[in-house]
Short mmCIF file of C-alpha atoms and ligand atoms in Angstrom, two decimals:
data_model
loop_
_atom_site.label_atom_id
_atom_site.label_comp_id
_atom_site.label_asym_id
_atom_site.label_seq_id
_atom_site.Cartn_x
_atom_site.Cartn_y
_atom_site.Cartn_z
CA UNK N 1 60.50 -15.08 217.76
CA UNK N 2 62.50 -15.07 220.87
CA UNK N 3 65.35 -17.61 221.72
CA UNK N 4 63.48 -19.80 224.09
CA UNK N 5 60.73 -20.14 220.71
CA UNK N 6 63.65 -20.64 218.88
CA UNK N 7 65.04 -23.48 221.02
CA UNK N 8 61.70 -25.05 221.55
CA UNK N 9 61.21 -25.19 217.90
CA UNK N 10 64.49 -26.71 217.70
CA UNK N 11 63.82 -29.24 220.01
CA UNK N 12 60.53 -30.35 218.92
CA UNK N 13 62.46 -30.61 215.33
CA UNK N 14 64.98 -32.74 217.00
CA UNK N 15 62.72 -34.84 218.21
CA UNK N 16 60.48 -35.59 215.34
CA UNK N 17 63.66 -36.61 213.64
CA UNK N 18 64.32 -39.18 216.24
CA UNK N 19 67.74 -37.80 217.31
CA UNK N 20 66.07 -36.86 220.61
CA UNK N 21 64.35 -39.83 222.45
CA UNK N 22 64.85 -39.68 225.90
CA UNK N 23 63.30 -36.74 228.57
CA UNK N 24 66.65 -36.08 229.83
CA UNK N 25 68.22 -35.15 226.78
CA UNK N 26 65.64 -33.40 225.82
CA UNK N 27 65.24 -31.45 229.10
CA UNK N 28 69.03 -30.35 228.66
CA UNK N 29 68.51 -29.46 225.10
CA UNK N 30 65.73 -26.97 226.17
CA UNK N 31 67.80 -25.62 228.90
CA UNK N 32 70.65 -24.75 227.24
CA UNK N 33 71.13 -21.46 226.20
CA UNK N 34 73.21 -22.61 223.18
CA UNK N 35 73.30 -18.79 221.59
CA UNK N 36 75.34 -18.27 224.34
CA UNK N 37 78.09 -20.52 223.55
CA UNK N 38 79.00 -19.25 220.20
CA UNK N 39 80.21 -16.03 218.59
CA UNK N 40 77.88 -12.55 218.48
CA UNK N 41 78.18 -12.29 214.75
CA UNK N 42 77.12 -16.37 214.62
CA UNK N 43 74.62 -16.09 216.99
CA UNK N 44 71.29 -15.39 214.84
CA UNK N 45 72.00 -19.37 213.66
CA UNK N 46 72.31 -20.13 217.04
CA UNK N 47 69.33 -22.44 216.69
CA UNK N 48 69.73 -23.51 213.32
CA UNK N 49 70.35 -27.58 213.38
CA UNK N 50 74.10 -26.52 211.72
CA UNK N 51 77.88 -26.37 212.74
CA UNK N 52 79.09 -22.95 213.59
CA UNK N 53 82.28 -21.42 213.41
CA UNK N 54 83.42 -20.59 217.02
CA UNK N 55 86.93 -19.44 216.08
CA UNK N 56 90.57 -20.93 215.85
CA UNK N 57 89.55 -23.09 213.19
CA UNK N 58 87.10 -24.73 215.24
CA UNK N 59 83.35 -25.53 215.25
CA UNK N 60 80.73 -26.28 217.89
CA UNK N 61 78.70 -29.47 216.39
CA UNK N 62 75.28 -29.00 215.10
CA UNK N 63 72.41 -29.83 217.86
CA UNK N 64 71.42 -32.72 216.35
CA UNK N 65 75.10 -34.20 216.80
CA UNK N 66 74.99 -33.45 220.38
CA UNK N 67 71.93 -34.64 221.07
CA UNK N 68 72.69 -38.13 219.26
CA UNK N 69 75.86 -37.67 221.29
CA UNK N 70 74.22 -37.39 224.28
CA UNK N 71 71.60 -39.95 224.25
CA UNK N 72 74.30 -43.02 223.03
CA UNK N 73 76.59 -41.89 226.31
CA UNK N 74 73.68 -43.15 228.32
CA UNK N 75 74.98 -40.84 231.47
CA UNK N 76 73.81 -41.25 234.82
CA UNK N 77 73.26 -38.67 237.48
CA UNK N 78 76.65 -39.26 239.07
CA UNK N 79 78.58 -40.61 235.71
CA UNK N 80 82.09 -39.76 236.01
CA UNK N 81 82.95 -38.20 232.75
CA UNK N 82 85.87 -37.04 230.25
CA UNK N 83 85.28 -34.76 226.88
CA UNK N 84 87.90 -34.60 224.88
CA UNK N 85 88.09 -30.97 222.94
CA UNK N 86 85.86 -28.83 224.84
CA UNK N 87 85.34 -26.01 222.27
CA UNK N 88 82.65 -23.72 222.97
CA UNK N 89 82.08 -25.42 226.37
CA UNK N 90 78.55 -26.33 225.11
CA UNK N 91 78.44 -30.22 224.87
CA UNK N 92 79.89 -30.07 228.19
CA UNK N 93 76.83 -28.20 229.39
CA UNK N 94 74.50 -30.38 227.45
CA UNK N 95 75.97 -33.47 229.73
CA UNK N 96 75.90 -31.14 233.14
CA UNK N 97 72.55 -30.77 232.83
CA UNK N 98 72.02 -34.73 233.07
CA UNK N 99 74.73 -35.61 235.42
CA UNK N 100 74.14 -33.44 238.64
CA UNK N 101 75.68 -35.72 240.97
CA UNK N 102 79.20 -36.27 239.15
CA UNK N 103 81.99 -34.63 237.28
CA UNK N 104 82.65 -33.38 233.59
CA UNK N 105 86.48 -33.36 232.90
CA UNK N 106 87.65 -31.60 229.49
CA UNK N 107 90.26 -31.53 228.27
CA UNK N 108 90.65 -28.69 225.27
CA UNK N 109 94.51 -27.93 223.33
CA UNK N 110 93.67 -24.38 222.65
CA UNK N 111 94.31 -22.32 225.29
CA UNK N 112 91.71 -19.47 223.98
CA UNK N 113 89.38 -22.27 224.13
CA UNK N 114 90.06 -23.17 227.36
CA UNK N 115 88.90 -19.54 228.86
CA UNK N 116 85.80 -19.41 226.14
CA UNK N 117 84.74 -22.69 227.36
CA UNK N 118 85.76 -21.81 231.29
CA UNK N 119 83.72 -18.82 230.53
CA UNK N 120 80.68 -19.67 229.29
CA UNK N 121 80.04 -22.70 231.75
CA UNK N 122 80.84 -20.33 234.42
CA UNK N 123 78.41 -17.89 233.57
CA UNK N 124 75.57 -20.72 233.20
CA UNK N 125 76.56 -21.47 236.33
CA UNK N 126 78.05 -25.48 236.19
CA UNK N 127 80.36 -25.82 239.06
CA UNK N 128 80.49 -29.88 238.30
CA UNK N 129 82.78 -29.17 234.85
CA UNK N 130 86.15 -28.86 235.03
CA UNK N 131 87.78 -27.46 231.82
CA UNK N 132 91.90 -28.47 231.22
CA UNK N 133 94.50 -27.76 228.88
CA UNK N 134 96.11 -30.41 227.47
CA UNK N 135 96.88 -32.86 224.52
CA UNK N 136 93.67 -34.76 225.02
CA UNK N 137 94.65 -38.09 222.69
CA UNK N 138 96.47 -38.83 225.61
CA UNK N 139 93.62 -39.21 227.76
CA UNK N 140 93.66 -37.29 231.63
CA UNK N 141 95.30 -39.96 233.55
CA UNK N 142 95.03 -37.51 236.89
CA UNK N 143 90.90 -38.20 237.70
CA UNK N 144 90.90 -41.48 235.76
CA UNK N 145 89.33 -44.26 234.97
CA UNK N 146 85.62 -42.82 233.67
CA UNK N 147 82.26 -44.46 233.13
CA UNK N 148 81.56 -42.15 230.10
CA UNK N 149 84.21 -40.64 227.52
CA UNK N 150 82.92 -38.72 224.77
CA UNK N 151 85.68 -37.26 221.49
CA UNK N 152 84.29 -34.17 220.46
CA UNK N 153 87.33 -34.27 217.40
CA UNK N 154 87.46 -37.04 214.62
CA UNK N 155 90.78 -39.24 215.21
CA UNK N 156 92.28 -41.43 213.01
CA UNK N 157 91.87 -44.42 215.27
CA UNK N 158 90.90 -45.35 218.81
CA UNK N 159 93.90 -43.58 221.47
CA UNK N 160 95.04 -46.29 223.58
CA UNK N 161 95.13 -43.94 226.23
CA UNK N 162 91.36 -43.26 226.03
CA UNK N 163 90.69 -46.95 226.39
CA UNK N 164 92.74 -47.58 228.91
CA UNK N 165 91.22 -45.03 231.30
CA UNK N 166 87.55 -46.30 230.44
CA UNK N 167 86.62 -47.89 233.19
CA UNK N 168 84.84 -51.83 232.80
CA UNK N 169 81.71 -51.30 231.84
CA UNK N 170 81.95 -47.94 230.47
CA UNK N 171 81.45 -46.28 227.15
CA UNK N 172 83.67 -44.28 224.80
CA UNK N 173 81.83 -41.99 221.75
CA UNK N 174 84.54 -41.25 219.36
CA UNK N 175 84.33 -40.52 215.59
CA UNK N 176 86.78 -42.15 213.69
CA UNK N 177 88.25 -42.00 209.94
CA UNK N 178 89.72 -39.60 207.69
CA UNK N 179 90.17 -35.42 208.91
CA UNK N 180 87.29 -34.57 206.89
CA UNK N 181 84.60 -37.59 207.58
CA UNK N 182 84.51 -39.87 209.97
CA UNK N 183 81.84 -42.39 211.22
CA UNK N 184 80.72 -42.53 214.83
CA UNK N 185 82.02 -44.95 217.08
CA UNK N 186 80.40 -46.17 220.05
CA UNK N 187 83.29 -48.06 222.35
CA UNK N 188 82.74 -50.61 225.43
CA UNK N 189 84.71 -51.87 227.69
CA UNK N 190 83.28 -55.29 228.34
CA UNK N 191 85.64 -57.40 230.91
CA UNK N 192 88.56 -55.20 229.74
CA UNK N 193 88.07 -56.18 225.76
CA UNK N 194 86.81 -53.82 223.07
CA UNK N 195 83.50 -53.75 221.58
CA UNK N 196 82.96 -51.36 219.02
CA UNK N 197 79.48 -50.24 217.30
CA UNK N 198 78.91 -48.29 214.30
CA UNK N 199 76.41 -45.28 215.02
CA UNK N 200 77.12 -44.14 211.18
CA UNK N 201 78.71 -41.02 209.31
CA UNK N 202 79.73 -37.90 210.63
CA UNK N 203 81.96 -34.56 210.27
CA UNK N 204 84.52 -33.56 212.75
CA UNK N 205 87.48 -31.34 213.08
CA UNK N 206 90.69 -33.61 213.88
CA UNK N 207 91.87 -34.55 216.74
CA UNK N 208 95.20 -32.95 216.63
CA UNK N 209 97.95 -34.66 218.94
CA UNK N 210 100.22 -37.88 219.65
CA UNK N 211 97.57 -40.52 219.09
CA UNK N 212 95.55 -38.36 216.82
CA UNK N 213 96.92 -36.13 213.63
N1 SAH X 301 82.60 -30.00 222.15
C1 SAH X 301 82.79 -28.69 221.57
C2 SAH X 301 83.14 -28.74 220.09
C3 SAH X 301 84.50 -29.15 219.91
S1 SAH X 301 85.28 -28.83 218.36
C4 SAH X 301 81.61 -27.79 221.77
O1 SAH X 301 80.58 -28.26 222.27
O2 SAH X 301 81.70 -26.61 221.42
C5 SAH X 301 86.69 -29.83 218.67
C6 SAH X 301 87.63 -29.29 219.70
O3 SAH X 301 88.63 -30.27 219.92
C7 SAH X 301 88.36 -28.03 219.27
O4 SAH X 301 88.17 -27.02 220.21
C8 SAH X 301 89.82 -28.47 219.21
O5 SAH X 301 90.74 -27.45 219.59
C9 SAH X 301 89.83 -29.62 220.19
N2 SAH X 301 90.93 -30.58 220.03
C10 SAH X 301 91.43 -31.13 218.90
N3 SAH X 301 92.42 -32.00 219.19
C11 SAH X 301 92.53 -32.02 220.54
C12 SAH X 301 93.38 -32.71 221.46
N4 SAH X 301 94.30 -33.59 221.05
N5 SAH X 301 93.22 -32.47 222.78
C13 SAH X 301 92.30 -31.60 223.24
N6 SAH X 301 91.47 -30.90 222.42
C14 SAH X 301 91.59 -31.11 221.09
#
């Protein structure tokens, strides 16, 4: 089978589990090309619903974490939005595909990471994602406040930082918990006071930094 098989098949598993619900997500899911966002020697698992390694100690999270990801942030077509650890680039690209209209900010602490990332949105062609480095606990004060901030890193708690430049009515993903496991927070800013949701368990790499570990 080819990749675009592959990715279909993928899909259509995704969304039998119920981790893809809307057409959105789903459309960006197909689109995609996420063997292109990870390593050659990786890339045969490319659409495999696992983690891969994508160097530096780092991992790009399984499709059926980014498309649970995706569908909680709720994005519009001209959400304003902030990733924190942009990895591999490829959750960024996920989100670009939904919000045409509006800006992807990410913010990534390893500058390798930073050109993979620059690299392969470039070459998919997303000239709405902007890709920064920088100690991303603290938030990117420059282009805040945002209607949509997603943690791509687990943290031991919520940065104050990231709150504060959530705009009202916005939402935060973030997972939260030990370095290993964490569960899945879903943060809103209601009137300028925190609501927090469980969305259950999950494994990230830590969020590394002043508000993180
Ligand atoms: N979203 C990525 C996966 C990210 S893995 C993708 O789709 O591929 C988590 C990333 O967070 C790693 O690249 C790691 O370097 C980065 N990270 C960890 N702590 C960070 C911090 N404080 N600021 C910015 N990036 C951070």
């Amino acid at each position: 089978m080819g990749w675009v098989e592959d990715r279909e098949t993928l899909v259509e598993k995704l969304k039998s589990e119920g981790y893809i619900k809307s057409e959105a997500v789903e459309k960006a899911m197909l689109n995609v090309r996420r063997h292109e966002f990870i390593p050659e020697w990786q890339k045969v698992q490319a659409y495999r619903d696992v983690p891969l390694f994508i160097g530096h100690g780092q991992t790009i999270s399984a499709p059926h974490m980014v498309a649970m990801m995706t569908e909680n942030l709720d994005l519009e077509e001209d959400s304003k939005v902030l990733e924190i650890g942009a990895g591999s680039g490829y959750q960024a690209a996920i989100i670009a595909e939904i919000v045409t209209k509006g800006r992807i900010h990410s913010i990534e602490r390893i500058s390798e990471l930073v050109d993979l990332a620059q690299w392969n949105l470039g070459r998919a062609g997303y000239k709405n994602v902007q890709v920064t480095y920088g100690e991303g606990s603290k938030g990117y004060e420059e282009e805040s406040p945002y209607d949509r901030i997603i943690v791509t890193a687990g943290a031991p708690r919520i940065p104050s930082a990231l709150f504060e430049q959530l705009k009202e009515g916005g939402k935060m993903l973030i997972p939260v918990g030990g370095r290993t496991y964490q569960e899945l927070k879903l943060v809103r800013n209601k009137g300028n006071k925190m609501l927090v949701e469980n969305l259950g368990g999950c494994m990230f790499v830590p969020l590394v930094g002043d508000d993180g570990w």
